[in-house]
Amino acid sequence: MTESLQEACKKIAPLWPLENFVAVNPFLGFTGQTFERAAQQLSDTAGIRITLPLSFYRNKIREGKIKKADLLAAFQHKSLHEVDLEAFIRQLEATPDFPLPSPRVFTLADVASQVSSQDWVRFSVARISAWAASYFDNGQALWQAADSQLGAFESWKREAQIDLTPEISGLKGFRKMVRSLPDHPLHAAQAALDLLGVPDEGLPFYLHRLLLRVGGWAAHAARLDWDSELYGKKGGYMVEFLTVLLCWEACLLRSLPVRELNLSWMSAKKNLSEFTEDTEVARELSQSVLLQDAFELSIQRELFEKFQGTESMPSKPSQPTLAQAIFCIDVRSEVFRRNLEQADQRIETMGFAGFFAFPIQFVPLARGEGEAQCPVLIPTGPTVLEVTTDKASHEAAYKKRILHHQVSQVWRSFKSGAVTCFSFVSPLGISFLPKLFTDSFGITRPVPHPDQAGLKGLGSQQKGVCLEERSHGDLVVGIPVQTRIQLAKNALKAMSLTENFARFVLVVGHGSTTVNNPHATGLDCGACGGHTGEANAKVAAAVLNDRSVREGLTKESIAIPEDTIFLACLHDTTTDEVTIYNEWEVPSDKMAALEEVKVSLAKAGKAARAERALRMAIDTNQDKAVIARSKDWSQIRPEWGLAGCTAFVVAPRERTKGLDLGGKSFLHSYDWKKDRGFSILELIMTAPMVVTSWINLQYYGSTVDNKHFGSGNKTLHNVTAGLGVLEGHSGDLRVGLPFQSVHDGEKYQHEPARLSVVIEAPLDAMNDILAKHPAVRNLCDNGWIYLFAMDEQGKVAYRYIGDLQWECV
């Protein structure tokens, strides 16, 4: 029984809280199966759709996006070689959209809803969600009903014994039934299963269906277990949460006085016992997946046509005459990088994961705890403090932010108090009219920028980082010199930047500026754990400007010229403005050259805004309108984020320079000829490639089935527990992206397609890495990622077909 519980829990992808909302592959528990098989199982288990309606693909064929060659190739990939394409297209034109799939696995609550006049599914979800919001609360609630110091099951059991709502709603003796359950979660789960009589054959599917019914809170519990296991601890939230769901089912069965319930439940269990994982893929689903394959082939065809190839690698100057700029691999950086290179040919850009190989724990000014500034796949490294440029200003800023926090807490309590809230609304409410007016017209921000909150008058350039070792409360902060040298060496080698340094090397993190947006951190840097890349850029620049680090790097055969300066920067992806934080390190004789860099950054920003304005249907005052969206509290689409991401190119920049990839491709700089032993390639394929697939599949899932994998209508969101959103006033915690993040009201802005990864590296090297890492191989073998190889002429020459085999494209 325990093994069945754990297996079901593994099928739920984790959900990170709003404060660091990172993209997650919603199909994480199914990557060991083929895409088509997983689609069938999800359809049968919970009525989940994994492709768009047929009308989407019909329109793509009519528009000429999907060509007959793409359809023919899709048939051939399924070993269907003799196909009458004209007849297939005619039949497709005459076929209406398939109805939404109906689940074949039913829970007790599903059956109870069918045989009674009440929706017990909605009711049970509402009651479980109300308890979970209190138990998992992250500081939003002033009063916490559930005891979070207890285990999840024990906490629920205590509250359920005093909750009169189920009995008022008609569940007789519900509390007595709860009281009779064993106190130990596993014993309670077994007791519940015994009462329900779920057959062993169908148990895995029943448990998975149960978790999907409250999939948002289940995903939050999965994230808590993920974090525990990442740092070598034992998780247990998921199993206890599943036990809560099982006990609700058992108590519902015993408490609902409906005569037909037992008979209908017996019938549902009989169907469940006949349900197997080997269910034949339905014809409708098979056809939809084939059309999805053809659509993805059309995207790949258009991408590959841009790589015409050359006889040899385009030459580049031995040293850029002005600057090198290292950007995150994020698709939004592709737009800015392209425009920056066009604005100034003396600037060379590179792509690298946005934490820049500095996996730090960052403690902002006047905070007691740190924030993980690295991908969620890896544990954090050293802890680094934020400080100001001198001791006096640091102490003043520290006290100011502490005071601001204390006043904010008192003000929040006043606004939310049971009695004082009336005083707030009546006599004080009218005083907010002037600010409401200025906020509505974009003159002011409704809330201060998080980096500036409580620091009025302190410029962002005055804040830096402290690398020296010291104590901060219970924390040991700072980075020892030898660790700095090792981090710097690893970062530069991974970037293939070990020689030919420019006068300025810009380390450009990225973040997004929005207001009134619960999912704001989802627009920040996923490689920085759902935060901006500001802290990582500052730490990277500080380490690489450190004289002792440079001396240590020289011994490692990496000689950074004395006059090379690393600049910490931040690219605001909403406004396409770039901030340089450590200008004060630039000597006076280089200020003229720095001004040239800043002028080029400004030109690139203006060009990037013009390009993005077209996608946002802004045709007048484009520059101002794009910037205004960043502080418009009514704006449901401040930017398109990573919508449209379909490709990941791992190659030297010379392969993609000058190509317009439309802001749809992640770009990672990599030169395999400098990668001895292919350790960097291994790092790329096991970290950035996995993370980009997570992003891609989150957008994919949020588009094809927003009900299950997205978070619904953004205008109805209510933040709960400081963790996530409800759609409306009740229901389950929502996962994934709002529908407005993938659709503009008329058409999809993210057209779902699985990630196409193009890597310039030897096939044998990639095969060795796939063989060594089964989880990565599953992604490629089972069709969750398309993997391609670029040859030495710059053409996409080979397609990975599974089982460590390749074919010519």
XYZ file of N, CA and C in Angstrom, residues 6 19 313 590 606:
15
model
N 3.237 6.135 -2.753
C 4.429 6.863 -3.193
C 4.487 6.962 -4.713
N 6.116 33.796 -4.641
C 7.291 34.620 -4.384
C 8.491 34.184 -5.210
N 33.380 28.094 -40.020
C 32.839 28.983 -39.002
C 33.149 30.436 -39.361
N 38.061 55.696 -18.913
C 37.229 54.756 -19.676
C 35.768 55.194 -19.728
N 15.353 50.494 -27.531
C 14.308 51.147 -28.336
C 13.868 50.244 -29.481
